[in-house]
PDB file of C-alpha atoms in Angstrom:
ATOM      1  CA  LYS A 220      66.241 102.339 100.728  1.00 44.00           C
ATOM      2  CA  ILE A 221      65.649 105.906  99.935  1.00 46.00           C
ATOM      3  CA  MET A 222      63.641 106.501  96.669  1.00 41.00           C
ATOM      4  CA  ILE A 223      64.401 109.653  94.800  1.00 40.00           C
ATOM      5  CA  SER A 224      61.159 110.662  93.347  1.00 39.00           C
ATOM      6  CA  ARG A 225      62.787 112.391  90.363  1.00 33.00           C
ATOM      7  CA  VAL A 226      66.451 112.674  89.345  1.00 31.00           C
ATOM      8  CA  PHE A 227      68.267 115.822  90.756  1.00 35.00           C
ATOM      9  CA  ASP A 228      70.277 117.702  88.055  1.00 34.00           C
ATOM     10  CA  PHE A 229      72.899 119.566  90.182  1.00 30.00           C
ATOM     11  CA  MET A 230      74.489 121.110  87.211  1.00 28.00           C
ATOM     12  CA  LYS A 231      71.169 122.692  85.914  1.00 32.00           C
ATOM     13  CA  LYS A 232      71.446 126.544  86.423  1.00 30.00           C
ATOM     14  CA  SER A 233      67.998 127.502  85.089  1.00 30.00           C
ATOM     15  CA  LYS A 234      65.454 128.696  87.548  1.00 31.00           C
ATOM     16  CA  SER A 235      61.788 127.544  87.292  1.00 33.00           C
ATOM     17  CA  SER A 236      59.539 130.567  86.982  1.00 29.00           C
ATOM     18  CA  ILE A 237      56.515 130.451  89.237  1.00 29.00           C
ATOM     19  CA  GLN A 238      53.339 132.158  87.915  1.00 32.00           C
ATOM     20  CA  LEU A 239      51.555 133.845  90.811  1.00 35.00           C
ATOM     21  CA  ASN A 240      47.747 133.665  90.887  1.00 36.00           C
ATOM     22  CA  ASN A 241      47.523 135.139  94.408  1.00 39.00           C
ATOM     23  CA  THR A 242      49.739 138.223  95.316  1.00 39.00           C
ATOM     24  CA  SER A 243      47.518 139.966  97.610  1.00 41.00           C
ATOM     25  CA  PHE A 244      49.129 138.482 100.756  1.00 43.00           C
ATOM     26  CA  LEU A 245      52.659 139.402  99.777  1.00 49.00           C
ATOM     27  CA  ASP A 246      51.521 142.847  98.871  1.00 46.00           C
ATOM     28  CA  LEU A 247      50.180 143.428 102.439  1.00 41.00           C
ATOM     29  CA  LEU A 248      53.525 142.331 104.114  1.00 46.00           C
ATOM     30  CA  PRO A 249      55.885 145.114 105.214  1.00 44.00           C
ATOM     31  CA  SER A 250      58.841 143.022 104.177  1.00 44.00           C
ATOM     32  CA  SER A 251      57.789 142.660 100.620  1.00 42.00           C
ATOM     33  CA  SER A 252      59.030 145.606  98.810  1.00 43.00           C
ATOM     34  CA  SER A 253      60.849 146.245  95.458  1.00 46.00           C
ATOM     35  CA  THR A 254      64.008 145.671  97.254  1.00 54.00           C
ATOM     36  CA  LYS A 255      65.036 142.097  98.020  1.00 61.00           C
ATOM     37  CA  PRO A 256      64.925 141.347 101.784  1.00 65.00           C
ATOM     38  CA  LYS A 257      68.269 140.660 103.413  1.00 74.00           C
ATOM     39  CA  ALA A 258      68.884 137.018 103.887  1.00 78.00           C
ATOM     40  CA  LEU A 259      68.957 136.225 107.627  1.00 87.00           C
ATOM     41  CA  ASN A 260      68.708 132.465 107.213  1.00 92.00           C
ATOM     42  CA  ASP A 261      70.023 130.030 104.641  1.00 95.00           C
ATOM     43  CA  VAL A 262      67.241 127.503 104.883  1.00 96.00           C
ATOM     44  CA  PHE A 263      63.629 127.633 106.150  1.00 96.00           C
ATOM     45  CA  ILE A 264      62.329 124.154 107.258  1.00 96.00           C
ATOM     46  CA  ASN A 265      58.533 123.880 106.654  1.00 96.00           C
ATOM     47  CA  HIS A 266      57.116 120.835 108.404  1.00 95.00           C
ATOM     48  CA  ARG A 267      54.193 119.394 110.366  1.00 94.00           C
ATOM     49  CA  GLY A 268      55.541 119.303 114.007  1.00 89.00           C
ATOM     50  CA  SER A 269      53.447 116.361 115.234  1.00 90.00           C
ATOM     51  CA  ASP A 270      54.773 114.230 112.315  1.00 91.00           C
ATOM     52  CA  THR A 271      58.428 115.259 111.922  1.00 88.00           C
ATOM     53  CA  LYS A 272      59.648 117.602 114.710  1.00 81.00           C
ATOM     54  CA  ARG A 273      61.194 114.657 116.641  1.00 84.00           C
ATOM     55  CA  ASN A 274      62.927 113.011 113.687  1.00 90.00           C
ATOM     56  CA  ILE A 275      63.711 114.428 110.256  1.00 94.00           C
ATOM     57  CA  ALA A 276      63.046 118.116 110.818  1.00 93.00           C
ATOM     58  CA  THR A 277      65.330 118.299 113.949  1.00 94.00           C
ATOM     59  CA  LEU A 278      68.036 116.060 112.460  1.00 95.00           C
ATOM     60  CA  LEU A 279      68.025 118.163 109.309  1.00 96.00           C
ATOM     61  CA  TYR A 280      68.352 121.363 111.347  1.00 95.00           C
ATOM     62  CA  ASP A 281      71.298 119.848 113.292  1.00 95.00           C
ATOM     63  CA  ASN A 282      72.902 118.657 110.134  1.00 96.00           C
ATOM     64  CA  LEU A 283      72.745 121.972 108.353  1.00 96.00           C
ATOM     65  CA  ASN A 284      73.851 123.791 111.649  1.00 95.00           C
ATOM     66  CA  ALA A 285      76.936 121.503 111.738  1.00 96.00           C
ATOM     67  CA  ARG A 286      77.777 122.672 108.221  1.00 96.00           C
ATOM     68  CA  ASN A 287      77.838 126.208 109.492  1.00 95.00           C
ATOM     69  CA  LEU A 288      74.699 127.182 107.640  1.00 96.00           C
ATOM     70  CA  ARG A 289      71.865 129.189 109.091  1.00 95.00           C
ATOM     71  CA  PRO A 290      68.724 126.963 109.176  1.00 95.00           C
ATOM     72  CA  PHE A 291      65.313 128.230 110.565  1.00 92.00           C
ATOM     73  CA  LEU A 292      63.224 125.701 112.513  1.00 91.00           C
ATOM     74  CA  ASP A 293      60.411 127.178 114.658  1.00 84.00           C
ATOM     75  CA  ILE A 294      61.206 125.162 117.838  1.00 77.00           C
ATOM     76  CA  LYS A 295      64.903 126.034 117.521  1.00 71.00           C
ATOM     77  CA  ASN A 296      64.678 129.731 116.590  1.00 68.00           C
ATOM     78  CA  MET A 297      61.517 131.184 118.137  1.00 61.00           C
ATOM     79  CA  LYS A 298      61.373 132.297 121.811  1.00 63.00           C
ATOM     80  CA  PRO A 299      58.462 132.749 124.210  1.00 63.00           C
ATOM     81  CA  GLY A 300      56.711 136.041 123.428  1.00 65.00           C
ATOM     82  CA  ASP A 301      57.528 135.950 119.622  1.00 61.00           C
ATOM     83  CA  LYS A 302      54.438 136.715 117.476  1.00 62.00           C
ATOM     84  CA  LEU A 303      53.880 133.463 115.483  1.00 67.00           C
ATOM     85  CA  PHE A 304      52.905 134.765 112.043  1.00 68.00           C
ATOM     86  CA  ASP A 305      55.128 137.868 112.134  1.00 79.00           C
ATOM     87  CA  HIS A 306      58.261 135.722 113.043  1.00 83.00           C
ATOM     88  CA  ILE A 307      57.461 132.890 110.589  1.00 88.00           C
ATOM     89  CA  ASN A 308      56.609 135.295 107.665  1.00 91.00           C
ATOM     90  CA  ARG A 309      59.841 137.171 108.223  1.00 92.00           C
ATOM     91  CA  ALA A 310      61.871 133.888 108.417  1.00 92.00           C
ATOM     92  CA  ILE A 311      60.391 132.731 105.100  1.00 95.00           C
ATOM     93  CA  LEU A 312      60.977 136.102 103.315  1.00 94.00           C
ATOM     94  CA  THR A 313      64.515 136.298 104.492  1.00 94.00           C
ATOM     95  CA  SER A 314      65.701 132.760 103.750  1.00 96.00           C
ATOM     96  CA  LYS A 315      67.474 131.846 100.649  1.00 95.00           C
ATOM     97  CA  VAL A 316      65.868 128.304 100.051  1.00 96.00           C
ATOM     98  CA  ALA A 317      63.154 126.358 101.737  1.00 97.00           C
ATOM     99  CA  VAL A 318      62.803 122.700 102.601  1.00 97.00           C
ATOM    100  CA  THR A 319      59.219 121.409 102.848  1.00 97.00           C
ATOM    101  CA  VAL A 320      58.800 118.082 104.601  1.00 97.00           C
ATOM    102  CA  PHE A 321      55.436 116.714 103.511  1.00 97.00           C
ATOM    103  CA  SER A 322      53.965 114.067 105.929  1.00 96.00           C
ATOM    104  CA  PRO A 323      50.673 112.370 106.522  1.00 95.00           C
ATOM    105  CA  ASN A 324      49.118 115.102 108.580  1.00 94.00           C
ATOM    106  CA  TYR A 325      50.720 118.020 106.729  1.00 96.00           C
ATOM    107  CA  CYS A 326      47.657 119.046 104.894  1.00 94.00           C
ATOM    108  CA  ASP A 327      45.493 119.259 108.061  1.00 92.00           C
ATOM    109  CA  SER A 328      47.502 122.130 109.174  1.00 93.00           C
ATOM    110  CA  TYR A 329      46.609 125.831 108.320  1.00 92.00           C
ATOM    111  CA  PHE A 330      50.031 126.983 109.460  1.00 91.00           C
ATOM    112  CA  CYS A 331      51.846 124.516 107.241  1.00 94.00           C
ATOM    113  CA  LEU A 332      49.840 125.408 104.159  1.00 95.00           C
ATOM    114  CA  HIS A 333      50.068 129.080 104.826  1.00 94.00           C
ATOM    115  CA  GLU A 334      53.888 128.825 105.128  1.00 95.00           C
ATOM    116  CA  LEU A 335      54.063 126.712 101.912  1.00 97.00           C
ATOM    117  CA  ALA A 336      51.931 129.368 100.012  1.00 96.00           C
ATOM    118  CA  LEU A 337      54.145 132.192 101.140  1.00 96.00           C
ATOM    119  CA  ILE A 338      57.277 130.248 100.100  1.00 97.00           C
ATOM    120  CA  MET A 339      55.791 129.775  96.647  1.00 97.00           C
ATOM    121  CA  GLU A 340      54.509 133.390  96.316  1.00 96.00           C
ATOM    122  CA  SER A 341      57.903 134.760  97.283  1.00 95.00           C
ATOM    123  CA  LYS A 342      59.532 132.447  94.653  1.00 93.00           C
ATOM    124  CA  LYS A 343      61.896 130.667  96.926  1.00 93.00           C
ATOM    125  CA  ARG A 344      63.849 127.787  95.674  1.00 93.00           C
ATOM    126  CA  ILE A 345      62.111 124.769  97.325  1.00 96.00           C
ATOM    127  CA  ILE A 346      63.192 121.205  98.129  1.00 96.00           C
ATOM    128  CA  PRO A 347      60.339 118.882  98.891  1.00 97.00           C
ATOM    129  CA  ILE A 348      60.716 115.787 100.966  1.00 96.00           C
ATOM    130  CA  PHE A 349      57.780 113.365 100.807  1.00 96.00           C
ATOM    131  CA  PHE A 350      58.035 111.758 104.249  1.00 95.00           C
ATOM    132  CA  ASP A 351      55.630 108.717 104.418  1.00 95.00           C
ATOM    133  CA  ILE A 352      53.398 110.214 101.855  1.00 95.00           C
ATOM    134  CA  ASN A 353      53.157 110.246  98.034  1.00 93.00           C
ATOM    135  CA  PRO A 354      52.917 113.567  96.171  1.00 93.00           C
ATOM    136  CA  SER A 355      49.553 112.320  94.651  1.00 92.00           C
ATOM    137  CA  GLN A 356      48.097 112.067  98.215  1.00 93.00           C
ATOM    138  CA  LEU A 357      48.471 115.824  98.850  1.00 93.00           C
ATOM    139  CA  ASP A 358      45.338 117.828  99.075  1.00 92.00           C
ATOM    140  CA  VAL A 359      43.887 120.615 101.325  1.00 91.00           C
ATOM    141  CA  MET A 360      42.140 118.845 104.278  1.00 90.00           C
ATOM    142  CA  ILE A 361      41.141 121.956 106.124  1.00 85.00           C
ATOM    143  CA  GLU A 362      37.395 122.462 106.386  1.00 75.00           C
ATOM    144  CA  LYS A 363      35.904 125.590 104.773  1.00 68.00           C
ATOM    145  CA  VAL A 364      34.662 126.836 108.128  1.00 66.00           C
ATOM    146  CA  THR A 365      38.376 127.240 109.108  1.00 75.00           C
ATOM    147  CA  CYS A 366      39.454 129.389 106.194  1.00 84.00           C
ATOM    148  CA  SER A 367      37.941 131.146 103.212  1.00 87.00           C
ATOM    149  CA  ASP A 368      37.581 129.885  99.633  1.00 88.00           C
ATOM    150  CA  ASN A 369      40.286 132.128  98.546  1.00 92.00           C
ATOM    151  CA  GLU A 370      42.746 130.715 101.051  1.00 93.00           C
ATOM    152  CA  ILE A 371      41.874 127.164 100.081  1.00 93.00           C
ATOM    153  CA  GLN A 372      42.440 128.105  96.440  1.00 94.00           C
ATOM    154  CA  ARG A 373      45.822 129.564  97.406  1.00 95.00           C
ATOM    155  CA  PHE A 374      46.796 126.460  99.356  1.00 95.00           C
ATOM    156  CA  ARG A 375      45.809 124.082  96.524  1.00 95.00           C
ATOM    157  CA  TRP A 376      47.881 126.174  94.044  1.00 96.00           C
ATOM    158  CA  ALA A 377      50.824 125.988  96.383  1.00 97.00           C
ATOM    159  CA  LEU A 378      50.577 122.355  96.855  1.00 96.00           C
ATOM    160  CA  GLN A 379      50.329 121.732  93.134  1.00 96.00           C
ATOM    161  CA  GLU A 380      53.579 123.907  92.564  1.00 95.00           C
ATOM    162  CA  ALA A 381      55.241 121.627  95.227  1.00 95.00           C
ATOM    163  CA  LYS A 382      54.024 118.452  93.675  1.00 93.00           C
ATOM    164  CA  ASP A 383      55.498 119.615  90.358  1.00 93.00           C
ATOM    165  CA  THR A 384      58.885 120.232  91.871  1.00 93.00           C
ATOM    166  CA  VAL A 385      61.683 117.717  92.023  1.00 83.00           C
ATOM    167  CA  GLY A 386      61.871 116.100  95.462  1.00 94.00           C
ATOM    168  CA  LEU A 387      62.938 113.222  97.724  1.00 94.00           C
ATOM    169  CA  THR A 388      60.436 110.443  98.670  1.00 93.00           C
ATOM    170  CA  PHE A 389      61.255 108.579 102.040  1.00 94.00           C
ATOM    171  CA  ASP A 390      59.544 105.591 103.630  1.00 94.00           C
ATOM    172  CA  SER A 391      60.357 105.445 107.266  1.00 90.00           C
ATOM    173  CA  CYS A 392      59.483 101.754 107.383  1.00 91.00           C
ATOM    174  CA  LYS A 393      62.123 100.938 104.810  1.00 91.00           C
ATOM    175  CA  GLY A 394      64.584 103.817 104.560  1.00 88.00           C
ATOM    176  CA  ASN A 395      67.562 105.117 106.422  1.00 91.00           C
ATOM    177  CA  LEU A 396      66.741 108.389 108.192  1.00 93.00           C
ATOM    178  CA  SER A 397      70.349 109.609 108.499  1.00 93.00           C
ATOM    179  CA  GLU A 398      70.783 108.842 104.820  1.00 94.00           C
ATOM    180  CA  VAL A 399      67.974 110.956 103.675  1.00 94.00           C
ATOM    181  CA  VAL A 400      68.994 113.879 105.897  1.00 96.00           C
ATOM    182  CA  THR A 401      72.521 113.697 104.483  1.00 96.00           C
ATOM    183  CA  ILE A 402      71.169 113.657 100.958  1.00 96.00           C
ATOM    184  CA  ALA A 403      68.812 116.562 101.559  1.00 96.00           C
ATOM    185  CA  SER A 404      71.593 118.556 103.115  1.00 96.00           C
ATOM    186  CA  ASP A 405      73.913 117.930 100.083  1.00 96.00           C
ATOM    187  CA  VAL A 406      71.139 119.177  97.738  1.00 95.00           C
ATOM    188  CA  ILE A 407      70.606 122.216  99.977  1.00 96.00           C
ATOM    189  CA  VAL A 408      74.290 123.104  99.752  1.00 96.00           C
ATOM    190  CA  GLU A 409      74.118 122.639  96.009  1.00 95.00           C
ATOM    191  CA  ARG A 410      71.166 124.959  95.665  1.00 94.00           C
ATOM    192  CA  LEU A 411      72.804 127.653  97.895  1.00 95.00           C
ATOM    193  CA  VAL A 412      75.995 127.500  95.671  1.00 94.00           C
ATOM    194  CA  GLU A 413      73.802 127.854  92.616  1.00 93.00           C
ATOM    195  CA  LEU A 414      72.082 130.988  94.136  1.00 90.00           C
ATOM    196  CA  GLU A 415      75.375 132.550  95.094  1.00 88.00           C
ATOM    197  CA  ALA A 416      76.825 131.962  91.651  1.00 88.00           C
ATOM    198  CA  ASN A 417      73.659 133.504  90.047  1.00 81.00           C
ATOM    199  CA  ASP A 418      73.809 136.570  92.320  1.00 76.00           C
ATOM    200  CA  GLU A 419      77.400 137.108  91.260  1.00 72.00           C
ATOM    201  CA  ASP A 420      76.424 137.030  87.617  1.00 67.00           C
ATOM    202  CA  VAL A 421      73.716 139.736  88.107  1.00 58.00           C
TER     203      VAL A 421
END
């Protein structure tokens, strides 16, 4: 049975403000300007491919696509010849919300952590799914020879922000995968409706 790590409050309209402690990367991106980038995707799916691409990530993408939304999943949206970082960064900045699927090998990946940090720095509404891992187990596992101290600090900050965000917890040994995908998709729709309503009020 799916365990919800904290209770979702669908009627809550207030947005959580994220205090940035590292804006240098965003400042260097051509897409980050004073004008808000045009939303090209409804949902960006951040995940560790070796853990989740063949199960929850692809099922979630297909479910959202069936609801006539515009999800972004690297294996579905990227083509041979695309520049990895440029394409991913643009997809994050032009998405309305982000789903982060945390899994046992997630924190071993520089790419996953970079995507998460950019999601947090760009203040996207994020929906975490803790897939076969508890929030307390998340920590940067990349060796310092792979990235700088500043990057490690950036990744740890982003992980902490994610751990402090309401999310779903799923145990693949006990839970129903179809059920968690449906619940996550319902939550995404709720968040998109909230964002649309907030935009209309501005």
